[in-house]
Coordinates of N, CA and C in Angstrom, one line a residue:
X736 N 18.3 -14.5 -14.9 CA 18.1 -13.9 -13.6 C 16.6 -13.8 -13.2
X737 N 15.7 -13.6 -14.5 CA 14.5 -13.4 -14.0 C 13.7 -14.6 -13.5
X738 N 14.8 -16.1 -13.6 CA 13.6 -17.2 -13.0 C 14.3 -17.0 -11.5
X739 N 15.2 -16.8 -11.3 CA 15.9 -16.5 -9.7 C 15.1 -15.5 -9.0
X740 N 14.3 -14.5 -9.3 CA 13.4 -13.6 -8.7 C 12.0 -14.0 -8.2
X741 N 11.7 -14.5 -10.1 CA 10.7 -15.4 -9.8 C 10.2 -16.7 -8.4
X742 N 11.3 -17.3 -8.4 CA 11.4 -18.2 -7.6 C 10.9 -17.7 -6.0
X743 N 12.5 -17.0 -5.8 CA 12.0 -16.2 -4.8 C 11.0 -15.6 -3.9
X744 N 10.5 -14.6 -4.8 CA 9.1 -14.3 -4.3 C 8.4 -15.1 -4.3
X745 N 8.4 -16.3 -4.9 CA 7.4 -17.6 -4.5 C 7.0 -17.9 -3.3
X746 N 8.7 -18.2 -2.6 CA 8.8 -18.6 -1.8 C 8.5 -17.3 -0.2
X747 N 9.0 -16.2 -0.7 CA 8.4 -15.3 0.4 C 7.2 -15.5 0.3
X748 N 6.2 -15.0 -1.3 CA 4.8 -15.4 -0.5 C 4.4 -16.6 0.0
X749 N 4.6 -18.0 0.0 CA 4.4 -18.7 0.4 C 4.8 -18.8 1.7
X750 N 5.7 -17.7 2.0 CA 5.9 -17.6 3.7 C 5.0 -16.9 4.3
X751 N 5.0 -15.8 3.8 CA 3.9 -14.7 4.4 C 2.9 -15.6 4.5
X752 N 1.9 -16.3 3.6 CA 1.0 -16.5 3.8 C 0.6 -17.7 4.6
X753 N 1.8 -18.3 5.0 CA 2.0 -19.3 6.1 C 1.8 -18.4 7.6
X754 N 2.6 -17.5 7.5 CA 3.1 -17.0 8.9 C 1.5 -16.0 9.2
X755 N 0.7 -15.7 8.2 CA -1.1 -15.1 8.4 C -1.7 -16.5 8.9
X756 N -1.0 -17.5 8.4 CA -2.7 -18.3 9.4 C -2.2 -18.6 10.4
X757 N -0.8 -18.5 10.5 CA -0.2 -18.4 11.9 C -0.4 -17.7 13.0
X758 N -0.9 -16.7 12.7 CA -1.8 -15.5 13.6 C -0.4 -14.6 13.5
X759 N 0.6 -14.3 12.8 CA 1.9 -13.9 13.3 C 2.3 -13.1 12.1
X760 N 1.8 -12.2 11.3 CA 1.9 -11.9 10.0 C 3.0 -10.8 10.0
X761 N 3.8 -11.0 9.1 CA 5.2 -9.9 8.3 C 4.8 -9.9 6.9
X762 N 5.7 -8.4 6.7 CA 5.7 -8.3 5.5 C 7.0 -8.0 4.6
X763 N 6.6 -8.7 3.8 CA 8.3 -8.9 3.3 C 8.0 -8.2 2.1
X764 N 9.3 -7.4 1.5 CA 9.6 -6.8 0.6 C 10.8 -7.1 -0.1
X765 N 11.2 -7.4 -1.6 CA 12.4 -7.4 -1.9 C 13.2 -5.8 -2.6
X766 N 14.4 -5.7 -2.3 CA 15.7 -4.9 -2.9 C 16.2 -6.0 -4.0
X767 N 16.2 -5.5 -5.5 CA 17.5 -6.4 -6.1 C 18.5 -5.6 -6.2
X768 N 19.5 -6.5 -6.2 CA 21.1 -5.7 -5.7 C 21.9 -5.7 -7.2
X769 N 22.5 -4.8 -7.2 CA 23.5 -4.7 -8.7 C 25.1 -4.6 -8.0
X770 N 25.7 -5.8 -8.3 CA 27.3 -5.1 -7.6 C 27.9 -4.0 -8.5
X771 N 28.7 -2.7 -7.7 CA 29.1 -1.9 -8.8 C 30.2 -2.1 -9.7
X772 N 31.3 -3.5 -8.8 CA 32.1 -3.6 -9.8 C 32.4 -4.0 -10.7
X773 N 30.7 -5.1 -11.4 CA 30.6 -5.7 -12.4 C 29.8 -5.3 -13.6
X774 N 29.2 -5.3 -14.4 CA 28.9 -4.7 -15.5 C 27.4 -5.4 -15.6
X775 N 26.5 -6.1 -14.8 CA 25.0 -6.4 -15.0 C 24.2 -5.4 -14.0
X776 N 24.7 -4.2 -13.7 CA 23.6 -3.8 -12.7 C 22.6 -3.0 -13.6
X777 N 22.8 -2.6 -14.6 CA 21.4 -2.4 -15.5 C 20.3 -3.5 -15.8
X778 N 21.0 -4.7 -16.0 CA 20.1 -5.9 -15.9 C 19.4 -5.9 -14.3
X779 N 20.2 -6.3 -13.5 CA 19.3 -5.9 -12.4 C 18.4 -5.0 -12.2
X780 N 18.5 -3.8 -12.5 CA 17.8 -2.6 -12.8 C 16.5 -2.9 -13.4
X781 N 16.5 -3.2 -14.2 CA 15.5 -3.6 -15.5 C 14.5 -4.7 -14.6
X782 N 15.0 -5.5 -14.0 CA 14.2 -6.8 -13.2 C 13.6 -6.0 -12.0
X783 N 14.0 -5.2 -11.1 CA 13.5 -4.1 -10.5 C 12.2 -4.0 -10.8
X784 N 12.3 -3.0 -12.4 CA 11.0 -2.6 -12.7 C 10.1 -3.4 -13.1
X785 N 10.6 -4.2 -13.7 CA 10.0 -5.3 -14.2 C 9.1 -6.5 -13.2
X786 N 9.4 -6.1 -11.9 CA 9.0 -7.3 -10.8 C 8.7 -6.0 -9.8
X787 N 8.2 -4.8 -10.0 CA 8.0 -4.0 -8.7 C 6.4 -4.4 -8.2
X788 N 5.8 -5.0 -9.1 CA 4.5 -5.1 -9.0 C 4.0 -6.7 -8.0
X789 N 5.7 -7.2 -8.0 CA 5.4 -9.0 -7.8 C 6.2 -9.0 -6.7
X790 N 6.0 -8.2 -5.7 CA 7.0 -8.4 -4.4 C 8.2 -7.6 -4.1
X791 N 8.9 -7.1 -5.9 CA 10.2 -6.1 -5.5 C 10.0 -5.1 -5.3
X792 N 10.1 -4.0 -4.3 CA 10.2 -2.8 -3.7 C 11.4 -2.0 -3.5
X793 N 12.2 -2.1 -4.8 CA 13.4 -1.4 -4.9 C 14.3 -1.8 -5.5
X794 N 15.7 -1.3 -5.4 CA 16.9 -1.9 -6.1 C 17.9 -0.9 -5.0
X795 N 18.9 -2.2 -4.8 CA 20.3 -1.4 -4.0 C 21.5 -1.9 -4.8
X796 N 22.3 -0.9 -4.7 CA 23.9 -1.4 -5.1 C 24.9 -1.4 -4.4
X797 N 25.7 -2.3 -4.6 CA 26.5 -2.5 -3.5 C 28.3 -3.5 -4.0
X798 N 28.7 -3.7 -3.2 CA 29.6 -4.0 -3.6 C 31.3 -2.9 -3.3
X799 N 32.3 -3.4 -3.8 CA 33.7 -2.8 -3.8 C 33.3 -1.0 -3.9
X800 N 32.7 0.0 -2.7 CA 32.7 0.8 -3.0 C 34.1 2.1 -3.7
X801 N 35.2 2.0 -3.4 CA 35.9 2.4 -3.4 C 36.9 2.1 -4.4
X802 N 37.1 3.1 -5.9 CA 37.1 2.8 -6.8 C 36.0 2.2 -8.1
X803 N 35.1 2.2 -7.5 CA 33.8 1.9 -8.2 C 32.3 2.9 -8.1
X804 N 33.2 4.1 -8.5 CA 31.6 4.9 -7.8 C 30.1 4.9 -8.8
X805 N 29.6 5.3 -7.8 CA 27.7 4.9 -8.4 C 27.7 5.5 -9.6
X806 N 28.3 6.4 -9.9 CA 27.7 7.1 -11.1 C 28.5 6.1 -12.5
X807 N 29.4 5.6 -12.2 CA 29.9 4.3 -13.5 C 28.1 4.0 -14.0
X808 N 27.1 3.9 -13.5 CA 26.1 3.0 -13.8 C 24.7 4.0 -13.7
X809 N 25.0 5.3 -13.7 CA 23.8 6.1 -13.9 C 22.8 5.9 -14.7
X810 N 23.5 5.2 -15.8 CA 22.2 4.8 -16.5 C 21.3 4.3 -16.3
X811 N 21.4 3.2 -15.5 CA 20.7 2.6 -14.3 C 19.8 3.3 -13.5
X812 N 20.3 4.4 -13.0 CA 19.9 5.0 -11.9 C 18.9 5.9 -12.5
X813 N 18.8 6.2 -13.4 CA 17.9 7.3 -14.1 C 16.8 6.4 -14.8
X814 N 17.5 5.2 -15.1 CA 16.1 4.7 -15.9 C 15.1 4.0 -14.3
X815 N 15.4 3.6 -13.4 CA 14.9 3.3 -12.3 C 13.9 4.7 -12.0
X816 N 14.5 5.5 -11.8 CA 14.3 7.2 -11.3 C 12.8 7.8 -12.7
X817 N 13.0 7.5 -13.8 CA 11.9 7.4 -14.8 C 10.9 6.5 -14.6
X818 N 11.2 5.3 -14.0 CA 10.2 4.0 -13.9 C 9.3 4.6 -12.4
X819 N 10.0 5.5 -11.6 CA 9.8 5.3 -10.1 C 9.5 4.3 -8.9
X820 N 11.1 4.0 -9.7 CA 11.0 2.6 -8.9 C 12.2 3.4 -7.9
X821 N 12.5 3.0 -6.2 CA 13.3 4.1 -5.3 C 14.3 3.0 -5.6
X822 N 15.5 3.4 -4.6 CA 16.7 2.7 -4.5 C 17.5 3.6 -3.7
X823 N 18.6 2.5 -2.7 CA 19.6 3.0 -2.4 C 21.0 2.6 -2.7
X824 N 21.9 3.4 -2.3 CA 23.1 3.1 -3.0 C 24.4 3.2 -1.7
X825 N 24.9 2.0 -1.5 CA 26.2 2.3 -0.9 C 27.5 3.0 -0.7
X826 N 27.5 3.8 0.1 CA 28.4 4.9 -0.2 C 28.4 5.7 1.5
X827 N 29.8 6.3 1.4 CA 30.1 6.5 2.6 C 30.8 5.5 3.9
X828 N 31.1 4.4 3.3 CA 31.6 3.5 4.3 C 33.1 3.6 3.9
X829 N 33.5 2.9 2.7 CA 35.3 2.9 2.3 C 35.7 3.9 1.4
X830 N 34.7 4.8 1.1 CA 34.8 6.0 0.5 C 34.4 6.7 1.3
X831 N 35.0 8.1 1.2 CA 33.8 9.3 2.1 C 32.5 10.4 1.5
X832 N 33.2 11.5 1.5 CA 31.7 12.4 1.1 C 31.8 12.2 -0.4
X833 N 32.8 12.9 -1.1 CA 32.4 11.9 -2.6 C 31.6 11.6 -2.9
X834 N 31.8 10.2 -2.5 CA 30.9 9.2 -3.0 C 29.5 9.6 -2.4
X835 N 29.5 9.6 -1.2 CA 27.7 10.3 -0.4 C 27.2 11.5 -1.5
X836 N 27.8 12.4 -1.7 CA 27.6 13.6 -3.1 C 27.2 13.2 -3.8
X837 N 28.3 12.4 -4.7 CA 27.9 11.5 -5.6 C 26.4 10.6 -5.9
X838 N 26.5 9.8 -5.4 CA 24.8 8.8 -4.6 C 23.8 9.4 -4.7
X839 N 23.8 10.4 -3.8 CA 22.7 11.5 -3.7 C 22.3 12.7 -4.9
X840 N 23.5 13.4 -5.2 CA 23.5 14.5 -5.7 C 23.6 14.2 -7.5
X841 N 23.9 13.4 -7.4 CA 24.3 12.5 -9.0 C 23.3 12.2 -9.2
X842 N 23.1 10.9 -8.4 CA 22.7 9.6 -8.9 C 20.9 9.1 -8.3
X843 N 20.5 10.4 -7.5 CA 19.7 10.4 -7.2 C 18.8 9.4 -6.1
X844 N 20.0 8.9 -5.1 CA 19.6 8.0 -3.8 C 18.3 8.4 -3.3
X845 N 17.8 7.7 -2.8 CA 16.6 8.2 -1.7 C 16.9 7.6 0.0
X846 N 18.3 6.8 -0.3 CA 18.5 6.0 0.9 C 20.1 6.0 0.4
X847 N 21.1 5.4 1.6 CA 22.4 5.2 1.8 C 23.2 4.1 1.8
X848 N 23.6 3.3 1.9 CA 23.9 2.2 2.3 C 25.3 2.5 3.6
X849 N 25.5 2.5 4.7 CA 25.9 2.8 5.7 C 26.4 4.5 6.0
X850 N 26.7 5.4 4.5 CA 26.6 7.0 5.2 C 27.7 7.1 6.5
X851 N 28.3 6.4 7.0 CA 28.8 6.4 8.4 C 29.7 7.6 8.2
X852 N 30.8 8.1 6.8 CA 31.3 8.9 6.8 C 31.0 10.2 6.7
X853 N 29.6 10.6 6.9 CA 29.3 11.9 6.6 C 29.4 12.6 7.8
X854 N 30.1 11.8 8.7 CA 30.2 12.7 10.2 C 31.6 13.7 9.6
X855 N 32.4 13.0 8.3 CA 33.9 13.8 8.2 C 33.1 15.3 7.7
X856 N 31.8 15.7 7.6 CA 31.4 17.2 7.3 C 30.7 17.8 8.4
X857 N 31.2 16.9 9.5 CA 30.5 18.0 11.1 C 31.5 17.7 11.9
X858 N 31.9 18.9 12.3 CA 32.9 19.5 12.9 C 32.0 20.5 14.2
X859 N 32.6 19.6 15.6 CA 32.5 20.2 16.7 C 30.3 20.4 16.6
X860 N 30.0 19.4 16.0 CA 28.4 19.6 15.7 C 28.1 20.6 14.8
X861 N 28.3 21.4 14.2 CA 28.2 22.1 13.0 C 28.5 21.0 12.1
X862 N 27.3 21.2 11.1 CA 27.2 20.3 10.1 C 27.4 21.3 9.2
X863 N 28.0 20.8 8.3 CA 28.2 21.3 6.7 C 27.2 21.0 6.0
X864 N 27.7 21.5 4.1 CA 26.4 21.8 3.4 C 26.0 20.0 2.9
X865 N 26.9 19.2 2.8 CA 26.4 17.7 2.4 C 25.8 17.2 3.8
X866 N 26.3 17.4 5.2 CA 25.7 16.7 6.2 C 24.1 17.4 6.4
X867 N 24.0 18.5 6.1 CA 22.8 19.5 6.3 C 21.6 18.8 5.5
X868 N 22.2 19.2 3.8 CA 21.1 18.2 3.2 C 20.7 16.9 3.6
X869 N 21.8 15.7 4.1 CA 21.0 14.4 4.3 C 20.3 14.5 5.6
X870 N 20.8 15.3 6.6 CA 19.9 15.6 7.7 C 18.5 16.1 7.5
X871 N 18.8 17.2 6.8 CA 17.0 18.0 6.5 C 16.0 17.8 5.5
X872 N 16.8 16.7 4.9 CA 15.9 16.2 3.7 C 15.6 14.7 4.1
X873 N 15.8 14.6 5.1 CA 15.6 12.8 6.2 C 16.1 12.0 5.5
X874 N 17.3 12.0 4.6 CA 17.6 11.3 4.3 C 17.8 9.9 4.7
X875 N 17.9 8.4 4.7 CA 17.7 7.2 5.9 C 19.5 7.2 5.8
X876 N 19.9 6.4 6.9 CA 21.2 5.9 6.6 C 21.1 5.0 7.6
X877 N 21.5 3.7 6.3 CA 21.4 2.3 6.9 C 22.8 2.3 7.6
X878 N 22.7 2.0 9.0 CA 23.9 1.9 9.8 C 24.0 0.4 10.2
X879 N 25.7 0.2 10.1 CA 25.8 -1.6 10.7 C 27.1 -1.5 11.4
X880 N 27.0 -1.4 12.6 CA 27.8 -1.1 13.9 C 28.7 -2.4 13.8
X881 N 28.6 -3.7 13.5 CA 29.6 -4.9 13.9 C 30.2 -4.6 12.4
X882 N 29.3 -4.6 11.2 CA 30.1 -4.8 10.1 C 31.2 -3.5 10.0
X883 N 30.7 -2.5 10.4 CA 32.0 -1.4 10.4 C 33.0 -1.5 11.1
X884 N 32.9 -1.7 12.4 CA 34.3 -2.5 12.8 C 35.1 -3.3 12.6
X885 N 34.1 -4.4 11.4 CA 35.2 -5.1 11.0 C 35.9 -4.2 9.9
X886 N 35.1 -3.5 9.1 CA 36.4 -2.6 8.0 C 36.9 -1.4 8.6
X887 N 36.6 -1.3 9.5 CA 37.6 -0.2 10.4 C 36.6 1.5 10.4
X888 N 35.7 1.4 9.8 CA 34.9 2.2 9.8 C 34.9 2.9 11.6
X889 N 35.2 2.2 12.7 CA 34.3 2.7 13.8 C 35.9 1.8 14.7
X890 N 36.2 2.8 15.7 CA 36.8 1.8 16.5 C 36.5 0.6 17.6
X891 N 34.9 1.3 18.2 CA 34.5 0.2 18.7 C 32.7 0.5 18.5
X892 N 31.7 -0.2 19.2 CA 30.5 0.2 19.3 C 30.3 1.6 19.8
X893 N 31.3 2.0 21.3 CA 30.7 2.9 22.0 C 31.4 4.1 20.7
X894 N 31.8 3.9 20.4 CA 32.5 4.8 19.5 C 32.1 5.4 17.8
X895 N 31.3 4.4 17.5 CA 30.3 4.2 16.2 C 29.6 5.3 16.3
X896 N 29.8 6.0 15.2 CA 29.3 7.4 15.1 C 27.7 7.4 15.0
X897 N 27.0 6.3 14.9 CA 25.0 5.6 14.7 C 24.8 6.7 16.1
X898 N 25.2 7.0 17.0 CA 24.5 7.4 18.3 C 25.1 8.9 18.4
X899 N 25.8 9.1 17.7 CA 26.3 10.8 17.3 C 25.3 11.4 16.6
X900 N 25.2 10.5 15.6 CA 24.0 11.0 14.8 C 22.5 11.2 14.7
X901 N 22.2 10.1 15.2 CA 21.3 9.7 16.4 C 20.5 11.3 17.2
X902 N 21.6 11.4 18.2 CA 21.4 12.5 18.7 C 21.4 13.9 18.0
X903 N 21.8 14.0 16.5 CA 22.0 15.4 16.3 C 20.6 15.4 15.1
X904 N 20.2 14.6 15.6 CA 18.6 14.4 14.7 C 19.0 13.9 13.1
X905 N 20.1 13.2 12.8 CA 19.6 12.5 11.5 C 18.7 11.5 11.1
X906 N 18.3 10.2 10.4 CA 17.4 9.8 10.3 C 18.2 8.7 9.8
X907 N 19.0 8.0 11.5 CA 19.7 6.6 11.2 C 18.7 5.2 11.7
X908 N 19.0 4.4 10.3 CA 18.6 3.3 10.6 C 19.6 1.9 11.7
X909 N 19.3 1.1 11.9 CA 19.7 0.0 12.9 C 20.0 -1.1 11.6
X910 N 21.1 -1.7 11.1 CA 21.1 -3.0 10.0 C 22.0 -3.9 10.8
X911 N 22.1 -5.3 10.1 CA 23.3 -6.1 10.1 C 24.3 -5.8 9.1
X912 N 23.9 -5.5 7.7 CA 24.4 -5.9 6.7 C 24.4 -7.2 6.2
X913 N 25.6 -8.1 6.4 CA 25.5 -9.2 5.8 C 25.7 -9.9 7.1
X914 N 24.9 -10.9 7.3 CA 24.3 -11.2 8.5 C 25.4 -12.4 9.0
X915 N 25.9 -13.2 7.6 CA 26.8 -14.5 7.9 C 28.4 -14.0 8.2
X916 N 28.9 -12.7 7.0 CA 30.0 -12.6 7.4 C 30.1 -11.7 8.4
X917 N 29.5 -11.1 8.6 CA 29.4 -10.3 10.1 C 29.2 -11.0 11.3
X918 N 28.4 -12.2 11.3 CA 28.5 -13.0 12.3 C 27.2 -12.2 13.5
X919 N 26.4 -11.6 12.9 CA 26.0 -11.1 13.6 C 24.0 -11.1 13.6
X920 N 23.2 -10.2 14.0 CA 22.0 -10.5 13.8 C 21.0 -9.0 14.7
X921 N 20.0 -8.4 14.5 CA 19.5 -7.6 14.6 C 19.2 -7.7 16.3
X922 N 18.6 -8.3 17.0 CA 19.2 -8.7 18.3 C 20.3 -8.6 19.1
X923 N 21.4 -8.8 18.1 CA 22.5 -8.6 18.7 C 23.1 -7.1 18.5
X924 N 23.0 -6.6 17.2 CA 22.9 -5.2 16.8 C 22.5 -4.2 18.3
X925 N 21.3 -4.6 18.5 CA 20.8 -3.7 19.6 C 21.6 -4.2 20.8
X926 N 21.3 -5.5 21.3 CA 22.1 -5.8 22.5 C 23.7 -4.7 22.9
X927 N 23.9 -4.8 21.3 CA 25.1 -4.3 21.9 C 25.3 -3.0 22.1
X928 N 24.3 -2.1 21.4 CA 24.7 -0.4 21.5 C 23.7 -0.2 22.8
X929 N 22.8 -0.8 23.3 CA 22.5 -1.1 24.7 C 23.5 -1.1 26.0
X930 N 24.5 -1.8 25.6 CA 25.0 -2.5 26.5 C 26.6 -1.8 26.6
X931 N 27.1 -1.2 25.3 CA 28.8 -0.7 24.8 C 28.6 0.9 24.6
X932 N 27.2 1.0 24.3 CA 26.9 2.6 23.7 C 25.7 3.5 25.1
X933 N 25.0 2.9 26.0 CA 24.3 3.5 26.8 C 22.6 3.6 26.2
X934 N 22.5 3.1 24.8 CA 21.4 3.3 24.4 C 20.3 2.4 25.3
X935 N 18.9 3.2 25.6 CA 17.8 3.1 25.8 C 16.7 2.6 24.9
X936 N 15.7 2.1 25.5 CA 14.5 1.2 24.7 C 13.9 2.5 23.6
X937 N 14.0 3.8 24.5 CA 13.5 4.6 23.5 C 14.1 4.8 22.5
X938 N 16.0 4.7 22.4 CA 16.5 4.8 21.6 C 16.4 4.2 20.3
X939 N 16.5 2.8 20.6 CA 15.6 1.8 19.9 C 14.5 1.8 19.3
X940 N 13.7 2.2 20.0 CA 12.1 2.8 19.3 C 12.5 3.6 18.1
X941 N 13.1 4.8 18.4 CA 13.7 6.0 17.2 C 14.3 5.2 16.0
X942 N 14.6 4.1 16.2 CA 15.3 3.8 15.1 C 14.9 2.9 14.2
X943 N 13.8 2.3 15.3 CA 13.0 1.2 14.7 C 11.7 2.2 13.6
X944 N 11.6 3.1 14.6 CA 10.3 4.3 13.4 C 11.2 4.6 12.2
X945 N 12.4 5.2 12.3 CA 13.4 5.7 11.5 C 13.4 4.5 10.1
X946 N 13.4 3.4 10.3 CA 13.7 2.3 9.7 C 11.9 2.3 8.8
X947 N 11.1 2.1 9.5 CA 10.2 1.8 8.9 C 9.3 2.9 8.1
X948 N 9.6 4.5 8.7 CA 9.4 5.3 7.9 C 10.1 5.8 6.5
X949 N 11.3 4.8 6.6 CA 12.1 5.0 5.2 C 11.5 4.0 4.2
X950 N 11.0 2.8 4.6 CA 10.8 1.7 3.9 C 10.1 1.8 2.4
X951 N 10.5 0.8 1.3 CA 10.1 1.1 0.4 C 8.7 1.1 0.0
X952 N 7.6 0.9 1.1 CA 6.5 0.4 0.6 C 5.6 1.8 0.7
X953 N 4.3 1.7 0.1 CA 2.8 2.8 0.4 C 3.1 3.6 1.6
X954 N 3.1 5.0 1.9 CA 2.9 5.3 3.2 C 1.6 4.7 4.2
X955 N 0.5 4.5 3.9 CA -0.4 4.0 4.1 C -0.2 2.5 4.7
X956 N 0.9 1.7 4.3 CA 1.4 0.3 5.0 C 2.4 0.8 5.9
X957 N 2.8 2.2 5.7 CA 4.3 2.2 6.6 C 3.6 2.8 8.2
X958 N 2.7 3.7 7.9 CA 2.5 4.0 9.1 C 1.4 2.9 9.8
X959 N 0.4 2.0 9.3 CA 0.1 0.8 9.9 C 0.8 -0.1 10.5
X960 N 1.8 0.1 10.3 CA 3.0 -0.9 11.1 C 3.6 -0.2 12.0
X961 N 4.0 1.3 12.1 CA 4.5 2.0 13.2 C 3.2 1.9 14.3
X962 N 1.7 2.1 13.7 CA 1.0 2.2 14.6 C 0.3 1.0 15.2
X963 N 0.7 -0.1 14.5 CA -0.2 -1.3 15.0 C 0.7 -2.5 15.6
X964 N 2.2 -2.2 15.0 CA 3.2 -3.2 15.7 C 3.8 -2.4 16.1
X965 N 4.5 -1.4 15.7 CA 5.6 -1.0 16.4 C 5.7 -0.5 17.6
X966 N 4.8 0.5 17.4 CA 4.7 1.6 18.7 C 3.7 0.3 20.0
X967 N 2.9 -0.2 20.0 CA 3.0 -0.9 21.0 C 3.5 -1.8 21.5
X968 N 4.2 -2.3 20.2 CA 5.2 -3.2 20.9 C 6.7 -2.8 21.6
X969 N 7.1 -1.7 21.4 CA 7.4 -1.1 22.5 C 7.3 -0.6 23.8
X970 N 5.9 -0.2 23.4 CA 5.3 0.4 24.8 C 4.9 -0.7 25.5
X971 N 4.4 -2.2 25.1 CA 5.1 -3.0 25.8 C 6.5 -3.4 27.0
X972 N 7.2 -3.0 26.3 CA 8.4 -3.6 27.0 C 8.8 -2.2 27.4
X973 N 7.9 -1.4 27.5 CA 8.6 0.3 28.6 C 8.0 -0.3 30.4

C-alpha cells in the first residue's frame, strides 16, 4: 500500500506544481480511507501517520456503515488520536445517532462523514444533548444531497435536511461523495439546492467557509484561502 500513496502524491505534486506556473494554484491534500468492513484499516492508519508529512492530511473511514460500527477498529482511532494525526468517520447516514455517539463520543471524530441523521435528535428545532454538542463544538458534517437520495437518506433536494441545518447554525459542509456512482459533481451539488432548495450565493458562501474552516490543514493556510480566494471570489459574483 505504501508504493500506492507514494505514487500518488507524486502525481498531486506534480499537479500542483504545474497548475503554480499556470498562474492558477490549489492545494491538495490527501484523506487515506480504511473500509470498516474489512480488517486493514489499522494498516491504513499507520500510512496516515507515516505519510502526514508527504501530502496526507488525515485519515477517513468509510464503507458498509451499518453493522459495522467505528469503534470495531478503535485501535486505529486512538493510535491516530496519539500521533495527532485528525480524521473523520462515517456515520449518521444508514445508521442513526449511535453510530454519530459512537464516532464522536468513542472514537474521537473531529469531522462526520454525512451526520444527515442527527436531525432524528431535534424535535420541532430543540435540539437534544447529541445534536447540541455537534452544533456547539462546530463539529463539520460532510453533507451529499444526490448521494442521499439515492440511499433514501432525504426524499428529495428541497427536502434534504443540509438547509435545516444550515439554518439552525450547524457547521454543514457541501460534498459529492463519490463523484462516479452518484453521477454527480460540486457544480451540480450547488446548482441544485439553488434551484430545488431556494438557496442563495450567500448560502453558498456559508458553506464554502464551513468547508474550508474544517479542513485538515494549518489554520494559517485555512484562513489564507477564505481570505484570498474564497471570500472574494464570491464577492465577485454578488
Amino acid at each position: 500500500m505504501s508504493e500506492v500513496v507514494e505514487t500518488v502524491q507524486e502525481g498531486l505534486a506534480a499537479g500542483m506544481s504545474k497548475a503554480a506556473a499556470a498562474g492558477t494554484p490549489v492545494r491538495v491534500g490527501t484523506l487515506l480511507c480504511g473500509m470498516r468492513m474489512f480488517d486493514r484499516v489499522r494498516e491504513a492508519a499507520d500510512l496516515a501517520v507515516a505519510y502526514r508529512d508527504a501530502g496526507v492530511v488525515g485519515f477517513d473511514i468509510a464503507g458498509a456503515e451499518d453493522g459495522f460500527p467505528p469503534a470495531d477498529h478503535l485501535a486505529a482511532f486512538e493510535h491516530l488520536r496519539r500521533e495527532s494525526v485528525p480524521f473523520t468517520i462515517h456515520a449518521g447516514e444508514a445508521h442513526g445517532l449511535p453510530s454519530i455517539h459512537q464516532a464522536l463520543q468513542v472514537c474521537g471524530a473531529q469531522r462526520l462523514g454525512h451526520g444527515v441523521r442527527i436531525t432524528e435528535d431535534i424535535v420541532d428545532g430543540k435540539l437534544g444533548r447529541l445534536a447540541g454538542w455537534v452544533r456547539d463544538r462546530r463539529i463539520p458534517l460532510e453533507m451529499c444531497p444526490t448521494s442521499n437520495l439515492q440511499t433514501g437518506c432525504a426524499a428529495s433536494i428541497a427536502e434534504h435536511p443540509i438547509t435545516a441545518l444550515k439554518d439552525l447554525g450547524f457547521r454543514v459542509t457541501l460534498n459529492t461523495d463519490n463523484r462516479l456512482v452518484s453521477g454527480t459533481t460540486m457544480t451540480r451539488e450547488m446548482s441544485l439546492l439553488v434551484e430545488e432548495a431556494g438557496w442563495t450565493v450567500e448560502d453558498l458562501r456559508t458553506v464554502t467557509v464551513n468547508a474550508v474552516k474544517s479542513a485538515f490543514i494549518p489554520f494559517d493556510e485555512r484562513r489564507a484561502l477564505i481570505e484570498d480566494v474564497v471570500l472574494p471570489g464570491y464577492a465577485a459574483a454578488l
